[in-house]
Amino acid sequence: MLLLSLLVAFALFSPTPFVHSHYNWSPSSSSTSNFQSEWRPARATYYAAADPRDVVGGACGYGDLERNGYGKATAGLSTVLFDKGQICGACYEVRCVEDLRWCIPGTSIIVTATNFCAPNYGFDLDGGGHCNPPNAHFVLPIEAFEKIAIWKASNMPIQYRRIKCRKEGGVRFTLGGSGIFLSVLISNVAGSGDIVAAKVKGSRTGWLPMGRNWGQNWHINADLKNQPLSFEMTSGDGATLTSYNVAPKNWNFGQTFEGKQFGS
């Protein structure tokens, strides 16, 4: 099992008070319908709590998962599920199936996609290549795995389904970069959980589209210093959320600010 871990280049949350004011949330028809999808088959393995990837890193760029509110309720996804990082932030319900020796009956867990389980083409699909295409595979912290199965099970058949994310507080924007390069990590997203488009606006600019750097890190080259920043995001289910003046005029790189939240 090879779990790709990328270190995050952003400063962790600062003690700067969260700033949030006006916002607008525009649900699409799909966002107001039942988001819960049908159960699908997959397999799951786990990694040990002593692994440093349990604390910091991940291909979605969320950094310290404990400090940033994700805890142990996280998952690394195989290639066919990860979708080149566009699925980062999505939530899944997972349950153990088929093996009465190891499954804990009547249990399920809810996890957020925070990492990528890279393929290992040196092994076959049933050997060490658990995350090779076309396998649907989840890599879980052992603390999450043990809520649905006995740890000795190792590589377990499971079922999973996409569900709405429920988060405490608002969407968080962690600002990184230098000079005119602005990078924004968008985290703690409720609703569909994933962001497919993002824009930023200064007090002296119109709405400027941002590009996806990797995972849920978005970037733009624009001189936005000494301006309050507003953000507009579109989630995977088509809902749009606009948070005005999230970051104050005197914002700095390395700070985190909290906006409003998608309906869940």
PDB file of C-alpha atoms in Angstrom:
ATOM      1  CA  MET A   1       0.000   0.000   0.000  1.00  0.00           C
ATOM      2  CA  LEU A   2       1.492   3.238  -1.121  1.00  0.00           C
ATOM      3  CA  LEU A   3      -0.206   6.329   0.238  1.00  0.00           C
ATOM      4  CA  LEU A   4       0.999   9.473  -1.510  1.00  0.00           C
ATOM      5  CA  SER A   5       1.757  12.217   0.975  1.00  0.00           C
ATOM      6  CA  LEU A   6       2.446  15.768  -0.042  1.00  0.00           C
ATOM      7  CA  LEU A   7       3.619  18.364   2.458  1.00  0.00           C
ATOM      8  CA  VAL A   8       1.628  21.563   2.541  1.00  0.00           C
ATOM      9  CA  ALA A   9       3.381  24.842   1.852  1.00  0.00           C
ATOM     10  CA  PHE A  10       0.872  26.905   3.736  1.00  0.00           C
ATOM     11  CA  ALA A  11       1.130  28.185   7.285  1.00  0.00           C
ATOM     12  CA  LEU A  12      -1.242  26.579   9.747  1.00  0.00           C
ATOM     13  CA  PHE A  13      -4.207  28.447  11.171  1.00  0.00           C
ATOM     14  CA  SER A  14      -3.187  31.709  12.812  1.00  0.00           C
ATOM     15  CA  PRO A  15      -4.830  33.178  15.895  1.00  0.00           C
ATOM     16  CA  THR A  16      -6.138  36.054  13.800  1.00  0.00           C
ATOM     17  CA  PRO A  17      -9.886  36.363  14.437  1.00  0.00           C
ATOM     18  CA  PHE A  18     -12.114  35.014  11.702  1.00  0.00           C
ATOM     19  CA  VAL A  19     -13.764  37.778   9.673  1.00  0.00           C
ATOM     20  CA  HIS A  20     -17.044  37.226   7.880  1.00  0.00           C
ATOM     21  CA  SER A  21     -19.889  39.438   6.827  1.00  0.00           C
ATOM     22  CA  HIS A  22     -22.345  39.367   3.936  1.00  0.00           C
ATOM     23  CA  TYR A  23     -22.823  36.276   1.823  1.00  0.00           C
ATOM     24  CA  ASN A  24     -25.082  34.720  -0.755  1.00  0.00           C
ATOM     25  CA  TRP A  25     -25.799  31.009  -1.256  1.00  0.00           C
ATOM     26  CA  SER A  26     -27.502  29.922  -4.458  1.00  0.00           C
ATOM     27  CA  PRO A  27     -28.465  26.244  -4.473  1.00  0.00           C
ATOM     28  CA  SER A  28     -28.925  24.474  -7.769  1.00  0.00           C
ATOM     29  CA  SER A  29     -31.739  21.989  -8.271  1.00  0.00           C
ATOM     30  CA  SER A  30     -29.302  19.142  -7.630  1.00  0.00           C
ATOM     31  CA  SER A  31     -28.071  20.628  -4.350  1.00  0.00           C
ATOM     32  CA  THR A  32     -31.575  20.666  -2.902  1.00  0.00           C
ATOM     33  CA  SER A  33     -32.308  17.066  -3.861  1.00  0.00           C
ATOM     34  CA  ASN A  34     -31.267  13.955  -1.998  1.00  0.00           C
ATOM     35  CA  PHE A  35     -27.484  13.879  -2.439  1.00  0.00           C
ATOM     36  CA  GLN A  36     -27.086  10.385  -1.010  1.00  0.00           C
ATOM     37  CA  SER A  37     -25.932   7.985  -3.721  1.00  0.00           C
ATOM     38  CA  GLU A  38     -26.396   4.234  -3.996  1.00  0.00           C
ATOM     39  CA  TRP A  39     -24.094   1.783  -2.239  1.00  0.00           C
ATOM     40  CA  ARG A  40     -21.148   0.635  -4.370  1.00  0.00           C
ATOM     41  CA  PRO A  41     -18.564  -2.120  -3.806  1.00  0.00           C
ATOM     42  CA  ALA A  42     -14.925  -1.412  -2.935  1.00  0.00           C
ATOM     43  CA  ARG A  43     -12.191  -2.604  -0.591  1.00  0.00           C
ATOM     44  CA  ALA A  44     -10.415  -0.925   2.317  1.00  0.00           C
ATOM     45  CA  THR A  45      -7.082  -1.206   4.088  1.00  0.00           C
ATOM     46  CA  TYR A  46      -5.655   0.861   6.927  1.00  0.00           C
ATOM     47  CA  TYR A  47      -2.457   2.579   8.009  1.00  0.00           C
ATOM     48  CA  ALA A  48      -1.079   2.779  11.513  1.00  0.00           C
ATOM     49  CA  ALA A  49      -1.544   5.772  13.772  1.00  0.00           C
ATOM     50  CA  ALA A  50       2.234   6.045  14.198  1.00  0.00           C
ATOM     51  CA  ASP A  51       2.561   6.959  10.517  1.00  0.00           C
ATOM     52  CA  PRO A  52       3.348  10.716  10.310  1.00  0.00           C
ATOM     53  CA  ARG A  53       1.000  10.994   7.336  1.00  0.00           C
ATOM     54  CA  ASP A  54      -1.765  10.595   9.900  1.00  0.00           C
ATOM     55  CA  VAL A  55      -1.048  14.117  11.143  1.00  0.00           C
ATOM     56  CA  VAL A  56       0.349  16.236   8.323  1.00  0.00           C
ATOM     57  CA  GLY A  57       0.214  16.008   4.573  1.00  0.00           C
ATOM     58  CA  GLY A  58      -2.127  14.536   2.030  1.00  0.00           C
ATOM     59  CA  ALA A  59      -2.638  15.064  -1.665  1.00  0.00           C
ATOM     60  CA  CYS A  60      -5.580  17.409  -1.052  1.00  0.00           C
ATOM     61  CA  GLY A  61      -3.386  19.907   0.774  1.00  0.00           C
ATOM     62  CA  TYR A  62      -5.335  20.125   4.035  1.00  0.00           C
ATOM     63  CA  GLY A  63      -2.183  20.027   6.144  1.00  0.00           C
ATOM     64  CA  ASP A  64      -2.553  19.033   9.795  1.00  0.00           C
ATOM     65  CA  LEU A  65      -5.765  17.016   9.665  1.00  0.00           C
ATOM     66  CA  GLU A  66      -6.211  17.029  13.432  1.00  0.00           C
ATOM     67  CA  ARG A  67      -5.739  20.766  13.829  1.00  0.00           C
ATOM     68  CA  ASN A  68      -7.821  21.574  10.770  1.00  0.00           C
ATOM     69  CA  GLY A  69     -10.853  19.666  12.003  1.00  0.00           C
ATOM     70  CA  TYR A  70     -10.760  16.457   9.971  1.00  0.00           C
ATOM     71  CA  GLY A  71      -9.363  14.228  12.717  1.00  0.00           C
ATOM     72  CA  LYS A  72      -9.173  10.517  11.937  1.00  0.00           C
ATOM     73  CA  ALA A  73     -12.387  10.515   9.862  1.00  0.00           C
ATOM     74  CA  THR A  74     -10.432  10.676   6.606  1.00  0.00           C
ATOM     75  CA  ALA A  75      -9.609   8.504   3.623  1.00  0.00           C
ATOM     76  CA  GLY A  76      -7.073   8.150   0.851  1.00  0.00           C
ATOM     77  CA  LEU A  77      -8.763   7.164  -2.418  1.00  0.00           C
ATOM     78  CA  SER A  78      -7.537   5.106  -5.340  1.00  0.00           C
ATOM     79  CA  THR A  79      -7.114   6.571  -8.827  1.00  0.00           C
ATOM     80  CA  VAL A  80     -10.615   5.761 -10.064  1.00  0.00           C
ATOM     81  CA  LEU A  81     -12.163   7.578  -7.075  1.00  0.00           C
ATOM     82  CA  PHE A  82      -9.688  10.434  -6.588  1.00  0.00           C
ATOM     83  CA  ASP A  83     -10.432  12.075  -9.958  1.00  0.00           C
ATOM     84  CA  LYS A  84      -7.117  13.979 -10.059  1.00  0.00           C
ATOM     85  CA  GLY A  85      -7.927  15.722  -6.782  1.00  0.00           C
ATOM     86  CA  GLN A  86     -11.260  17.189  -7.814  1.00  0.00           C
ATOM     87  CA  ILE A  87     -13.025  14.940  -5.295  1.00  0.00           C
ATOM     88  CA  CYS A  88     -11.039  16.351  -2.347  1.00  0.00           C
ATOM     89  CA  GLY A  89     -13.376  17.267   0.487  1.00  0.00           C
ATOM     90  CA  ALA A  90     -16.182  14.905  -0.521  1.00  0.00           C
ATOM     91  CA  CYS A  91     -17.768  12.782   2.207  1.00  0.00           C
ATOM     92  CA  TYR A  92     -18.515   9.072   2.093  1.00  0.00           C
ATOM     93  CA  GLU A  93     -20.334   6.614   4.302  1.00  0.00           C
ATOM     94  CA  VAL A  94     -18.440   3.316   4.465  1.00  0.00           C
ATOM     95  CA  ARG A  95     -19.524  -0.049   5.858  1.00  0.00           C
ATOM     96  CA  CYS A  96     -17.944  -3.498   6.037  1.00  0.00           C
ATOM     97  CA  VAL A  97     -19.696  -6.298   4.138  1.00  0.00           C
ATOM     98  CA  GLU A  98     -19.522  -9.987   3.244  1.00  0.00           C
ATOM     99  CA  ASP A  99     -17.092 -11.209   5.907  1.00  0.00           C
ATOM    100  CA  LEU A 100     -18.865 -12.121   9.140  1.00  0.00           C
ATOM    101  CA  ARG A 101     -15.557 -13.087  10.785  1.00  0.00           C
ATOM    102  CA  TRP A 102     -14.215  -9.566  10.739  1.00  0.00           C
ATOM    103  CA  CYS A 103     -17.067  -7.115  10.134  1.00  0.00           C
ATOM    104  CA  ILE A 104     -18.652  -5.313  13.079  1.00  0.00           C
ATOM    105  CA  PRO A 105     -22.375  -5.700  12.330  1.00  0.00           C
ATOM    106  CA  GLY A 106     -24.605  -2.672  12.048  1.00  0.00           C
ATOM    107  CA  THR A 107     -21.795  -0.130  11.898  1.00  0.00           C
ATOM    108  CA  SER A 108     -20.686   2.454   9.363  1.00  0.00           C
ATOM    109  CA  ILE A 109     -18.335   5.443   9.352  1.00  0.00           C
ATOM    110  CA  ILE A 110     -18.346   8.797   7.591  1.00  0.00           C
ATOM    111  CA  VAL A 111     -15.014   9.944   6.157  1.00  0.00           C
ATOM    112  CA  THR A 112     -13.745  12.892   4.136  1.00  0.00           C
ATOM    113  CA  ALA A 113     -11.523  12.429   1.079  1.00  0.00           C
ATOM    114  CA  THR A 114      -8.188  14.008   2.034  1.00  0.00           C
ATOM    115  CA  ASN A 115      -5.529  11.944   0.282  1.00  0.00           C
ATOM    116  CA  PHE A 116      -4.574   9.857  -2.741  1.00  0.00           C
ATOM    117  CA  CYS A 117      -3.635   6.195  -2.703  1.00  0.00           C
ATOM    118  CA  ALA A 118      -1.194   5.972  -5.599  1.00  0.00           C
ATOM    119  CA  PRO A 119      -1.100   2.918  -7.874  1.00  0.00           C
ATOM    120  CA  ASN A 120       1.780   0.500  -7.573  1.00  0.00           C
ATOM    121  CA  TYR A 121       2.129  -1.241 -10.914  1.00  0.00           C
ATOM    122  CA  GLY A 122       4.882  -3.498  -9.589  1.00  0.00           C
ATOM    123  CA  PHE A 123       2.159  -5.578  -7.933  1.00  0.00           C
ATOM    124  CA  ASP A 124      -0.997  -7.176  -9.271  1.00  0.00           C
ATOM    125  CA  LEU A 125      -4.472  -5.964  -8.300  1.00  0.00           C
ATOM    126  CA  ASP A 126      -4.906  -8.566  -5.553  1.00  0.00           C
ATOM    127  CA  GLY A 127      -1.395  -8.202  -4.199  1.00  0.00           C
ATOM    128  CA  GLY A 128       0.231  -4.931  -3.237  1.00  0.00           C
ATOM    129  CA  GLY A 129      -1.495  -3.049  -6.041  1.00  0.00           C
ATOM    130  CA  HIS A 130      -4.677  -2.400  -4.068  1.00  0.00           C
ATOM    131  CA  CYS A 131      -5.032   1.084  -5.526  1.00  0.00           C
ATOM    132  CA  ASN A 132      -4.252   0.187  -9.133  1.00  0.00           C
ATOM    133  CA  PRO A 133      -6.988   0.968 -11.694  1.00  0.00           C
ATOM    134  CA  PRO A 134      -9.725  -0.163 -11.951  1.00  0.00           C
ATOM    135  CA  ASN A 135      -9.866  -0.918  -8.213  1.00  0.00           C
ATOM    136  CA  ALA A 136     -12.104   1.247  -6.022  1.00  0.00           C
ATOM    137  CA  HIS A 137     -10.129   1.369  -2.787  1.00  0.00           C
ATOM    138  CA  PHE A 138     -10.159   3.323   0.487  1.00  0.00           C
ATOM    139  CA  VAL A 139      -7.140   3.688   2.772  1.00  0.00           C
ATOM    140  CA  LEU A 140      -8.321   4.520   6.285  1.00  0.00           C
ATOM    141  CA  PRO A 141      -6.638   5.457   9.551  1.00  0.00           C
ATOM    142  CA  ILE A 142      -6.713   2.384  11.750  1.00  0.00           C
ATOM    143  CA  GLU A 143      -8.923   4.285  14.221  1.00  0.00           C
ATOM    144  CA  ALA A 144     -11.615   4.595  11.532  1.00  0.00           C
ATOM    145  CA  PHE A 145     -11.106   1.078  10.155  1.00  0.00           C
ATOM    146  CA  GLU A 146     -11.606  -0.479  13.586  1.00  0.00           C
ATOM    147  CA  LYS A 147     -15.047   1.092  13.893  1.00  0.00           C
ATOM    148  CA  ILE A 148     -16.343  -1.195  11.127  1.00  0.00           C
ATOM    149  CA  ALA A 149     -13.988  -4.217  11.165  1.00  0.00           C
ATOM    150  CA  ILE A 150     -11.438  -6.105  13.255  1.00  0.00           C
ATOM    151  CA  TRP A 151      -7.928  -4.883  12.388  1.00  0.00           C
ATOM    152  CA  LYS A 152      -6.730  -8.417  11.536  1.00  0.00           C
ATOM    153  CA  ALA A 153      -9.012  -8.321   8.497  1.00  0.00           C
ATOM    154  CA  SER A 154      -6.491  -6.080   6.712  1.00  0.00           C
ATOM    155  CA  ASN A 155      -7.888  -5.828   3.155  1.00  0.00           C
ATOM    156  CA  MET A 156     -11.670  -5.841   3.607  1.00  0.00           C
ATOM    157  CA  PRO A 157     -14.601  -5.799   1.191  1.00  0.00           C
ATOM    158  CA  ILE A 158     -16.715  -2.724   1.877  1.00  0.00           C
ATOM    159  CA  GLN A 159     -19.544  -0.706   0.440  1.00  0.00           C
ATOM    160  CA  TYR A 160     -19.479   3.067   0.137  1.00  0.00           C
ATOM    161  CA  ARG A 161     -21.810   5.859  -0.885  1.00  0.00           C
ATOM    162  CA  ARG A 162     -21.385   9.598  -1.366  1.00  0.00           C
ATOM    163  CA  ILE A 163     -23.261  11.697   1.197  1.00  0.00           C
ATOM    164  CA  LYS A 164     -23.640  15.358   2.154  1.00  0.00           C
ATOM    165  CA  CYS A 165     -20.870  16.750   4.356  1.00  0.00           C
ATOM    166  CA  ARG A 166     -21.761  18.365   7.676  1.00  0.00           C
ATOM    167  CA  LYS A 167     -19.173  20.750   9.103  1.00  0.00           C
ATOM    168  CA  GLU A 168     -18.929  23.022  12.112  1.00  0.00           C
ATOM    169  CA  GLY A 169     -18.398  26.696  11.338  1.00  0.00           C
ATOM    170  CA  GLY A 170     -17.869  28.254   7.955  1.00  0.00           C
ATOM    171  CA  VAL A 171     -15.693  27.553   4.932  1.00  0.00           C
ATOM    172  CA  ARG A 172     -12.041  28.354   5.717  1.00  0.00           C
ATOM    173  CA  PHE A 173      -9.611  30.173   3.464  1.00  0.00           C
ATOM    174  CA  THR A 174      -5.885  29.802   4.205  1.00  0.00           C
ATOM    175  CA  LEU A 175      -3.823  32.364   2.300  1.00  0.00           C
ATOM    176  CA  GLY A 176      -0.379  31.475   0.999  1.00  0.00           C
ATOM    177  CA  GLY A 177       2.060  32.717  -1.597  1.00  0.00           C
ATOM    178  CA  SER A 178       4.220  35.839  -1.901  1.00  0.00           C
ATOM    179  CA  GLY A 179       4.215  39.053  -3.886  1.00  0.00           C
ATOM    180  CA  ILE A 180       1.460  38.971  -6.484  1.00  0.00           C
ATOM    181  CA  PHE A 181       1.118  35.172  -6.286  1.00  0.00           C
ATOM    182  CA  LEU A 182      -1.849  34.267  -4.075  1.00  0.00           C
ATOM    183  CA  SER A 183      -2.626  30.683  -3.150  1.00  0.00           C
ATOM    184  CA  VAL A 184      -5.801  29.821  -1.242  1.00  0.00           C
ATOM    185  CA  LEU A 185      -6.487  26.524   0.501  1.00  0.00           C
ATOM    186  CA  ILE A 186     -10.275  26.053   0.757  1.00  0.00           C
ATOM    187  CA  SER A 187     -11.284  23.681   3.557  1.00  0.00           C
ATOM    188  CA  ASN A 188     -14.108  22.731   5.934  1.00  0.00           C
ATOM    189  CA  VAL A 189     -16.678  22.699   3.122  1.00  0.00           C
ATOM    190  CA  ALA A 190     -20.167  21.384   3.872  1.00  0.00           C
ATOM    191  CA  GLY A 191     -22.726  20.168   1.339  1.00  0.00           C
ATOM    192  CA  SER A 192     -21.078  18.301  -1.514  1.00  0.00           C
ATOM    193  CA  GLY A 193     -17.684  19.002   0.104  1.00  0.00           C
ATOM    194  CA  ASP A 194     -15.761  19.458  -3.128  1.00  0.00           C
ATOM    195  CA  ILE A 195     -15.092  22.766  -4.887  1.00  0.00           C
ATOM    196  CA  VAL A 196     -15.011  22.841  -8.698  1.00  0.00           C
ATOM    197  CA  ALA A 197     -14.545  26.586  -9.295  1.00  0.00           C
ATOM    198  CA  ALA A 198     -13.345  29.549  -7.238  1.00  0.00           C
ATOM    199  CA  LYS A 199     -13.096  33.315  -7.688  1.00  0.00           C
ATOM    200  CA  VAL A 200     -11.554  36.095  -5.629  1.00  0.00           C
ATOM    201  CA  LYS A 201     -12.375  39.803  -5.546  1.00  0.00           C
ATOM    202  CA  GLY A 202     -10.476  42.705  -4.053  1.00  0.00           C
ATOM    203  CA  SER A 203     -11.975  46.099  -3.299  1.00  0.00           C
ATOM    204  CA  ARG A 204     -10.289  47.466  -6.435  1.00  0.00           C
ATOM    205  CA  THR A 205     -10.990  44.540  -8.782  1.00  0.00           C
ATOM    206  CA  GLY A 206     -13.875  42.642 -10.252  1.00  0.00           C
ATOM    207  CA  TRP A 207     -14.317  38.902  -9.766  1.00  0.00           C
ATOM    208  CA  LEU A 208     -11.124  37.093 -10.823  1.00  0.00           C
ATOM    209  CA  PRO A 209     -11.260  33.343 -11.597  1.00  0.00           C
ATOM    210  CA  MET A 210      -8.679  31.232  -9.779  1.00  0.00           C
ATOM    211  CA  GLY A 211      -7.005  28.112 -11.129  1.00  0.00           C
ATOM    212  CA  ARG A 212      -6.764  24.811  -9.292  1.00  0.00           C
ATOM    213  CA  ASN A 213      -3.169  24.262  -8.259  1.00  0.00           C
ATOM    214  CA  TRP A 214      -3.605  20.828  -6.664  1.00  0.00           C
ATOM    215  CA  GLY A 215      -6.230  19.276  -4.406  1.00  0.00           C
ATOM    216  CA  GLN A 216      -8.244  22.150  -2.955  1.00  0.00           C
ATOM    217  CA  ASN A 217      -5.443  24.700  -3.368  1.00  0.00           C
ATOM    218  CA  TRP A 218      -6.388  27.503  -5.752  1.00  0.00           C
ATOM    219  CA  HIS A 219      -4.123  30.239  -7.081  1.00  0.00           C
ATOM    220  CA  ILE A 220      -3.977  33.487  -9.019  1.00  0.00           C
ATOM    221  CA  ASN A 221      -1.362  36.048 -10.049  1.00  0.00           C
ATOM    222  CA  ALA A 222      -2.834  39.413  -9.101  1.00  0.00           C
ATOM    223  CA  ASP A 223      -1.895  42.320  -6.862  1.00  0.00           C
ATOM    224  CA  LEU A 224      -4.497  42.020  -4.096  1.00  0.00           C
ATOM    225  CA  LYS A 225      -2.510  43.350  -1.139  1.00  0.00           C
ATOM    226  CA  ASN A 226      -4.076  46.096   0.992  1.00  0.00           C
ATOM    227  CA  GLN A 227      -7.553  45.132  -0.183  1.00  0.00           C
ATOM    228  CA  PRO A 228     -10.294  43.204   1.644  1.00  0.00           C
ATOM    229  CA  LEU A 229     -10.867  39.878  -0.112  1.00  0.00           C
ATOM    230  CA  SER A 230     -14.162  38.252  -1.062  1.00  0.00           C
ATOM    231  CA  PHE A 231     -14.552  34.713  -2.405  1.00  0.00           C
ATOM    232  CA  GLU A 232     -17.075  32.983  -4.648  1.00  0.00           C
ATOM    233  CA  MET A 233     -17.092  29.187  -4.866  1.00  0.00           C
ATOM    234  CA  THR A 234     -19.022  26.610  -6.838  1.00  0.00           C
ATOM    235  CA  SER A 235     -19.361  23.171  -5.282  1.00  0.00           C
ATOM    236  CA  GLY A 236     -19.572  19.838  -7.042  1.00  0.00           C
ATOM    237  CA  ASP A 237     -23.376  19.811  -6.935  1.00  0.00           C
ATOM    238  CA  GLY A 238     -23.605  23.216  -8.627  1.00  0.00           C
ATOM    239  CA  ALA A 239     -24.307  25.355  -5.554  1.00  0.00           C
ATOM    240  CA  THR A 240     -22.662  28.784  -5.430  1.00  0.00           C
ATOM    241  CA  LEU A 241     -21.567  30.494  -2.224  1.00  0.00           C
ATOM    242  CA  THR A 242     -20.314  34.077  -2.045  1.00  0.00           C
ATOM    243  CA  SER A 243     -18.621  35.428   1.087  1.00  0.00           C
ATOM    244  CA  TYR A 244     -17.864  39.150   1.021  1.00  0.00           C
ATOM    245  CA  ASN A 245     -14.942  40.841   2.805  1.00  0.00           C
ATOM    246  CA  VAL A 246     -13.750  37.601   4.397  1.00  0.00           C
ATOM    247  CA  ALA A 247     -10.164  38.823   4.748  1.00  0.00           C
ATOM    248  CA  PRO A 248      -9.660  42.390   5.972  1.00  0.00           C
ATOM    249  CA  LYS A 249      -7.563  45.000   4.193  1.00  0.00           C
ATOM    250  CA  ASN A 250      -4.487  44.182   6.303  1.00  0.00           C
ATOM    251  CA  TRP A 251      -4.479  40.426   5.634  1.00  0.00           C
ATOM    252  CA  ASN A 252      -1.145  38.587   5.452  1.00  0.00           C
ATOM    253  CA  PHE A 253       0.106  35.372   3.906  1.00  0.00           C
ATOM    254  CA  GLY A 254      -0.206  32.455   6.334  1.00  0.00           C
ATOM    255  CA  GLN A 255      -3.479  33.615   7.842  1.00  0.00           C
ATOM    256  CA  THR A 256      -6.776  31.722   7.812  1.00  0.00           C
ATOM    257  CA  PHE A 257     -10.175  33.379   7.613  1.00  0.00           C
ATOM    258  CA  GLU A 258     -13.657  31.928   7.895  1.00  0.00           C
ATOM    259  CA  GLY A 259     -16.547  32.724   5.567  1.00  0.00           C
ATOM    260  CA  LYS A 260     -20.105  31.480   5.415  1.00  0.00           C
ATOM    261  CA  GLN A 261     -21.091  27.886   4.796  1.00  0.00           C
ATOM    262  CA  PHE A 262     -22.945  25.867   2.182  1.00  0.00           C
ATOM    263  CA  GLY A 263     -26.294  24.470   3.259  1.00  0.00           C
ATOM    264  CA  SER A 264     -26.066  20.817   4.259  1.00  0.00           C
TER     265      SER A 264
END
